[in-house]
Coordinates of C-alpha atoms and ligand atoms in Angstrom, one line a residue:
M263 CA 23.9 -70.1 24.2
S264 CA 26.0 -68.7 21.6
K265 CA 23.4 -66.6 19.4
S266 CA 22.7 -68.2 15.7
V267 CA 24.4 -66.5 13.3
A268 CA 22.9 -67.4 9.6
I269 CA 25.5 -65.7 6.8
V270 CA 23.9 -64.9 3.2
T271 CA 26.2 -63.5 0.3
G272 CA 25.4 -61.0 -2.3
A273 CA 23.1 -59.7 0.5
A274 CA 22.6 -56.3 -1.0
G275 CA 21.0 -58.0 -4.2
D276 CA 16.9 -58.4 -4.2
I277 CA 17.4 -62.0 -4.5
G278 CA 19.9 -62.3 -1.3
R279 CA 18.0 -59.5 0.6
A280 CA 15.0 -62.0 0.9
I281 CA 16.5 -65.0 1.6
A282 CA 17.8 -62.7 5.2
R283 CA 14.2 -61.4 5.4
R284 CA 13.3 -65.3 5.6
L285 CA 15.8 -66.7 7.2
A286 CA 15.4 -63.3 10.3
D287 CA 12.6 -65.7 11.1
D288 CA 14.7 -68.8 12.8
H289 CA 18.2 -67.5 13.3
D290 CA 18.8 -64.8 15.9
I291 CA 21.0 -62.6 13.5
V292 CA 21.1 -62.3 10.5
L293 CA 24.9 -60.9 8.5
L294 CA 24.5 -59.5 5.2
V295 CA 27.7 -59.5 3.3
D296 CA 28.3 -58.1 -0.3
I297 CA 31.0 -56.4 -1.8
D298 CA 29.0 -53.1 -2.0
A299 CA 29.0 -52.1 1.6
T300 CA 26.7 -49.5 1.6
A301 CA 24.1 -50.6 -0.5
A302 CA 24.7 -53.7 2.0
E303 CA 24.5 -51.7 5.0
E304 CA 21.1 -49.6 3.6
A305 CA 20.1 -53.7 3.5
A306 CA 20.4 -54.5 6.1
C307 CA 19.0 -51.3 8.0
E308 CA 15.7 -51.4 5.7
L309 CA 15.4 -54.9 6.8
G310 CA 15.2 -54.3 10.9
A311 CA 17.4 -53.9 14.7
A312 CA 20.8 -53.7 14.2
E313 CA 20.9 -56.8 16.5
R314 CA 19.6 -59.0 14.4
F315 CA 20.9 -57.8 10.5
A316 CA 24.5 -56.9 10.7
A317 CA 26.1 -55.9 7.6
L318 CA 30.0 -56.0 6.0
K319 CA 31.8 -55.8 3.0
V320 CA 33.3 -58.6 1.4
D321 CA 34.9 -59.4 -1.7
V322 CA 33.6 -63.3 -1.4
T323 CA 36.5 -63.9 -4.1
S324 CA 39.4 -63.1 -2.1
E325 CA 40.4 -65.9 0.5
A326 CA 41.3 -63.1 2.6
D327 CA 38.2 -61.3 2.7
T328 CA 35.8 -64.4 3.2
T329 CA 38.5 -65.6 6.6
N330 CA 37.9 -61.9 8.0
M331 CA 33.9 -63.1 7.6
A332 CA 34.6 -65.9 9.7
K333 CA 35.9 -63.8 12.7
V334 CA 33.6 -61.0 12.4
A335 CA 30.7 -64.2 12.3
A336 CA 32.4 -65.4 15.3
G337 CA 31.9 -62.9 16.2
L338 CA 28.3 -62.4 17.0
G339 CA 27.5 -66.3 18.1
V340 CA 28.3 -69.6 15.6
V341 CA 27.0 -69.8 12.4
K342 CA 24.3 -72.0 11.3
T343 CA 23.8 -71.7 7.6
L344 CA 25.9 -70.3 5.5
V345 CA 24.4 -69.3 1.5
N346 CA 26.3 -68.9 -1.1
N347 CA 23.9 -66.2 -3.3
A348 CA 26.8 -63.3 -4.8
G349 CA 26.7 -64.9 -8.0
A350 CA 27.2 -62.6 -12.2
A351 CA 27.2 -63.5 -15.8
R352 CA 29.2 -62.0 -17.9
A353 CA 28.9 -62.7 -21.3
V354 CA 26.2 -63.9 -23.4
S355 CA 27.6 -66.1 -25.8
L356 CA 31.6 -68.2 -26.0
H357 CA 31.7 -66.3 -29.3
D358 CA 32.3 -63.0 -26.4
T359 CA 34.2 -64.6 -23.3
T360 CA 37.1 -64.5 -22.9
P361 CA 40.0 -65.8 -21.0
E362 CA 39.7 -63.3 -17.9
I363 CA 35.9 -63.8 -17.9
W364 CA 36.3 -67.2 -18.6
R365 CA 38.0 -66.9 -14.7
A366 CA 35.9 -64.6 -13.5
D367 CA 33.2 -66.1 -14.0
N368 CA 34.2 -68.7 -12.3
A369 CA 35.5 -67.0 -9.1
L370 CA 32.4 -65.7 -8.5
N371 CA 30.2 -67.8 -9.2
L372 CA 32.0 -71.4 -8.2
E373 CA 35.4 -71.0 -6.4
A374 CA 33.5 -68.2 -3.7
A375 CA 31.4 -70.8 -2.1
F376 CA 34.6 -73.1 -1.4
L377 CA 36.5 -70.4 -0.3
C378 CA 33.7 -69.3 1.6
F379 CA 32.6 -72.7 3.3
R380 CA 36.3 -73.6 4.4
A381 CA 36.6 -70.4 6.0
V382 CA 33.0 -71.1 8.9
E383 CA 32.8 -75.1 8.3
N384 CA 34.2 -75.2 12.3
M385 CA 30.8 -73.2 12.6
L386 CA 28.9 -75.8 10.4
K387 CA 30.4 -78.5 12.3
A388 CA 30.3 -76.6 15.9
S389 CA 26.3 -76.4 14.8
K390 CA 25.4 -79.3 12.7
G391 CA 24.1 -76.9 10.3
S392 CA 23.9 -76.5 6.8
L393 CA 24.8 -74.9 3.4
I394 CA 22.7 -73.6 0.6
N395 CA 23.9 -72.9 -2.9
I396 CA 22.9 -70.3 -4.6
A397 CA 23.0 -71.9 -8.3
S398 CA 20.4 -71.6 -11.7
V399 CA 18.2 -73.5 -14.4
N400 CA 21.2 -72.2 -16.5
G401 CA 24.5 -75.2 -14.7
M402 CA 20.9 -77.6 -15.8
A403 CA 20.7 -76.8 -19.8
V404 CA 21.7 -73.9 -22.4
F405 CA 20.0 -71.0 -21.8
G406 CA 23.3 -68.4 -22.6
H407 CA 26.1 -66.6 -20.3
P408 CA 28.3 -69.7 -20.1
A409 CA 31.8 -69.1 -18.2
Y410 CA 29.0 -68.2 -15.0
S411 CA 26.1 -71.7 -16.8
A412 CA 29.3 -73.9 -15.8
A413 CA 30.7 -72.5 -12.7
K414 CA 26.6 -72.8 -11.9
A415 CA 27.5 -76.5 -12.5
G416 CA 30.3 -77.1 -10.9
L417 CA 28.2 -75.8 -7.6
L418 CA 25.9 -78.0 -8.5
H419 CA 28.4 -80.7 -8.4
F420 CA 30.4 -79.0 -5.0
T421 CA 27.0 -79.1 -2.9
R422 CA 27.2 -83.0 -3.4
L423 CA 30.9 -82.7 -2.1
V424 CA 30.1 -81.5 0.8
A425 CA 27.3 -83.5 0.7
V426 CA 29.1 -86.4 1.4
E427 CA 32.0 -85.7 3.5
Y428 CA 30.9 -83.7 5.2
G429 CA 27.1 -85.6 6.2
K430 CA 29.3 -87.4 9.0
F431 CA 29.8 -84.0 10.8
G432 CA 26.4 -83.3 10.9
I433 CA 26.2 -80.2 8.3
R434 CA 24.2 -80.6 5.4
A435 CA 24.5 -79.2 1.6
N436 CA 22.1 -79.0 -0.7
A437 CA 21.0 -76.1 -4.5
V438 CA 18.5 -74.0 -5.1
A439 CA 18.1 -73.5 -8.6
P440 CA 16.3 -70.2 -9.6
G441 CA 14.5 -69.8 -13.5
T442 CA 14.4 -65.8 -14.1
V443 CA 13.5 -63.4 -11.4
R444 CA 13.2 -60.3 -11.5
T445 CA 16.3 -58.5 -10.1
Q446 CA 18.9 -55.5 -10.4
A447 CA 21.2 -58.5 -12.2
W448 CA 18.4 -58.1 -15.2
E449 CA 18.2 -53.9 -15.6
V450 CA 20.4 -54.2 -18.3
R451 CA 18.7 -56.6 -20.5
A452 CA 15.2 -55.3 -19.2
A453 CA 16.1 -52.0 -20.3
A454 CA 18.0 -53.1 -24.0
N455 CA 13.6 -55.4 -24.3
P456 CA 11.4 -53.7 -22.8
N457 CA 8.9 -56.6 -22.8
V458 CA 11.7 -59.5 -21.9
F459 CA 9.9 -61.1 -18.3
E460 CA 6.5 -61.6 -21.1
E461 CA 8.6 -63.1 -23.5
A462 CA 10.0 -65.6 -20.7
R463 CA 7.1 -66.2 -19.1
R464 CA 5.6 -68.0 -22.2
W465 CA 8.4 -71.3 -21.7
Y466 CA 7.2 -71.6 -18.8
P467 CA 4.8 -74.0 -17.6
L468 CA 3.2 -71.5 -14.8
Q469 CA 3.2 -69.0 -17.0
R470 CA 5.1 -66.5 -14.8
V471 CA 8.7 -66.1 -13.4
V472 CA 10.0 -66.0 -10.2
D473 CA 9.6 -63.8 -7.0
P474 CA 12.5 -63.2 -5.3
A475 CA 10.9 -64.5 -2.6
D476 CA 10.3 -67.8 -3.6
V477 CA 14.3 -68.4 -3.1
A478 CA 14.6 -67.4 -0.5
N479 CA 11.3 -69.6 0.9
A480 CA 12.9 -72.9 -0.8
V481 CA 15.9 -71.4 0.6
G482 CA 14.5 -71.2 4.7
F483 CA 12.8 -74.3 3.9
L484 CA 16.1 -76.5 3.8
A485 CA 18.0 -74.9 6.4
S486 CA 15.1 -76.1 8.5
P487 CA 15.0 -79.0 10.9
L488 CA 12.4 -79.9 8.3
A489 CA 14.8 -80.5 5.5
S490 CA 16.9 -82.4 8.1
S491 CA 17.4 -85.5 5.5
I492 CA 17.3 -83.6 3.0
T493 CA 20.8 -83.1 2.0
G494 CA 22.5 -83.4 -1.7
V495 CA 20.1 -81.9 -3.4
C496 CA 19.2 -79.5 -6.8
L497 CA 15.8 -77.7 -5.3
P498 CA 14.7 -76.0 -8.6
V499 CA 12.3 -73.4 -8.0
D500 CA 12.1 -72.4 -11.7
C501 CA 7.9 -72.4 -12.3
G502 CA 8.7 -75.4 -14.3
L503 CA 10.8 -74.4 -16.5
T504 CA 13.0 -77.6 -16.4
A505 CA 10.4 -79.5 -15.9
G506 CA 9.4 -79.4 -20.0
Q507 CA 8.2 -76.8 -22.5
A508 CA 3.9 -76.9 -23.2
E509 CA 5.1 -75.4 -26.8
L510 CA 6.9 -77.9 -27.6
A511 CA 5.0 -80.5 -25.8
H512 CA 2.0 -79.1 -28.6
T513 CA 3.8 -79.5 -31.3
F514 CA 5.3 -83.2 -31.2
S515 CA 1.8 -84.5 -29.8
Q516 CA -0.2 -81.5 -31.7
S517 CA -3.0 -81.8 -28.9
D518 CA -4.3 -78.1 -27.4
H519 CA -4.6 -79.7 -24.1
Y520 CA -0.6 -78.5 -24.3
Ligands
NAD945 N1 18.4 -62.8 -11.2 C1 17.9 -64.4 -11.8 O1 17.5 -63.9 -12.6 C2 18.7 -65.5 -11.5 C3 18.4 -66.9 -11.8 C4 19.3 -68.0 -12.1 C5 20.3 -67.4 -10.3 N2 20.2 -66.3 -9.7 C6 21.2 -66.7 -8.7 O2 21.0 -65.7 -8.0 C7 22.2 -65.3 -7.2 C8 21.5 -63.6 -7.0 O3 21.1 -63.1 -8.1 P1 20.4 -61.4 -7.8 O4 19.0 -60.9 -9.7 O5 19.7 -61.0 -6.9 O6 21.3 -61.2 -8.5 P2 22.3 -59.1 -8.0 O7 22.8 -58.6 -9.2 O8 20.9 -58.9 -8.0 O9 22.1 -59.1 -7.2 C9 23.8 -60.0 -6.4 C10 24.9 -59.3 -5.7 O10 25.8 -60.0 -5.6 C11 26.9 -58.5 -4.9 N3 28.3 -59.1 -5.1 C12 29.0 -59.2 -6.8 N4 30.2 -59.9 -7.0 C13 30.2 -59.8 -5.9 C14 31.8 -60.3 -4.4 N5 32.9 -61.2 -5.9 N6 31.7 -60.8 -3.6 C15 30.1 -60.2 -2.7 N7 29.7 -59.5 -3.8 C16 29.5 -59.6 -5.0 C17 26.7 -57.6 -6.1 O11 27.5 -56.6 -5.2 C18 24.7 -57.6 -5.4 O12 24.3 -56.4 -4.2 C19 23.0 -65.4 -8.1 O13 23.9 -66.1 -8.1 C20 22.6 -65.5 -9.4 O14 23.6 -66.6 -10.6 C21 19.9 -65.1 -10.1

């Protein structure tokens, strides 16, 4: 019997590491890939034994690297789950967005997901496995970072494209859309405004931001047989942000129940 492999991209980051930890519950091996080789190695070591957690340097925007990623994964077993988690945002407004930033954000947040999927699709067919794309609430409404957001909106549609075209092979494709998650991606903003998470909290119906483990649990569910008839969906993990805002409901209704 081949070993089951889960690939997590951007796995050296806080969300990626939490996903890798969660997927080890029902996969034999988790392959942590990241452009930062040292950080990926450290994350794999921190998570557990080398037979369970492998690390690989991959630039997910490079076709050569994603082809190599598939080769390395095939040497470990059969890919059952691919999580496209690597992502980043560069410019905060359209006024700040240069053509280079627009292209780079699309390459990392959208095109890379396509490259990684095509690289491992034969193994996903063999395992009747699943694809999980880490999108964002930014792909559902406007919260800043336009190039990143447009790419994440594209990622949601890419998820549906895979679900419809590859469903006949037993491959499922779903997305998770986190709201604010306290990770290293927030370092610069948290340094500029130490209250950034406190200020964000008031817009969330649950009055808190998201933990990396919340995202990981949603991924674990979507990758599992519990979700065997779920494909083509986007699961927001956003403490209620996209459901609505209590402050606005209060203004509109003038009811103190909000
Ligand atoms: N943190 C949040 O508030 C938040 C909210 C919504 C969605 N997300 C999404 O969750 C995912 C993880 O975010 P995070 O906050 O953990 O980010 P992070 O910056 O902490 O981690 C991202 C990881 O991706 C890696 N990476 C960057 N470019 C890469 C490349 N070309 N190839 C391979 N790896 C690369 C980085 O080295 C890093 O380890 C991203 O897709 C992000 O858009 C995050």
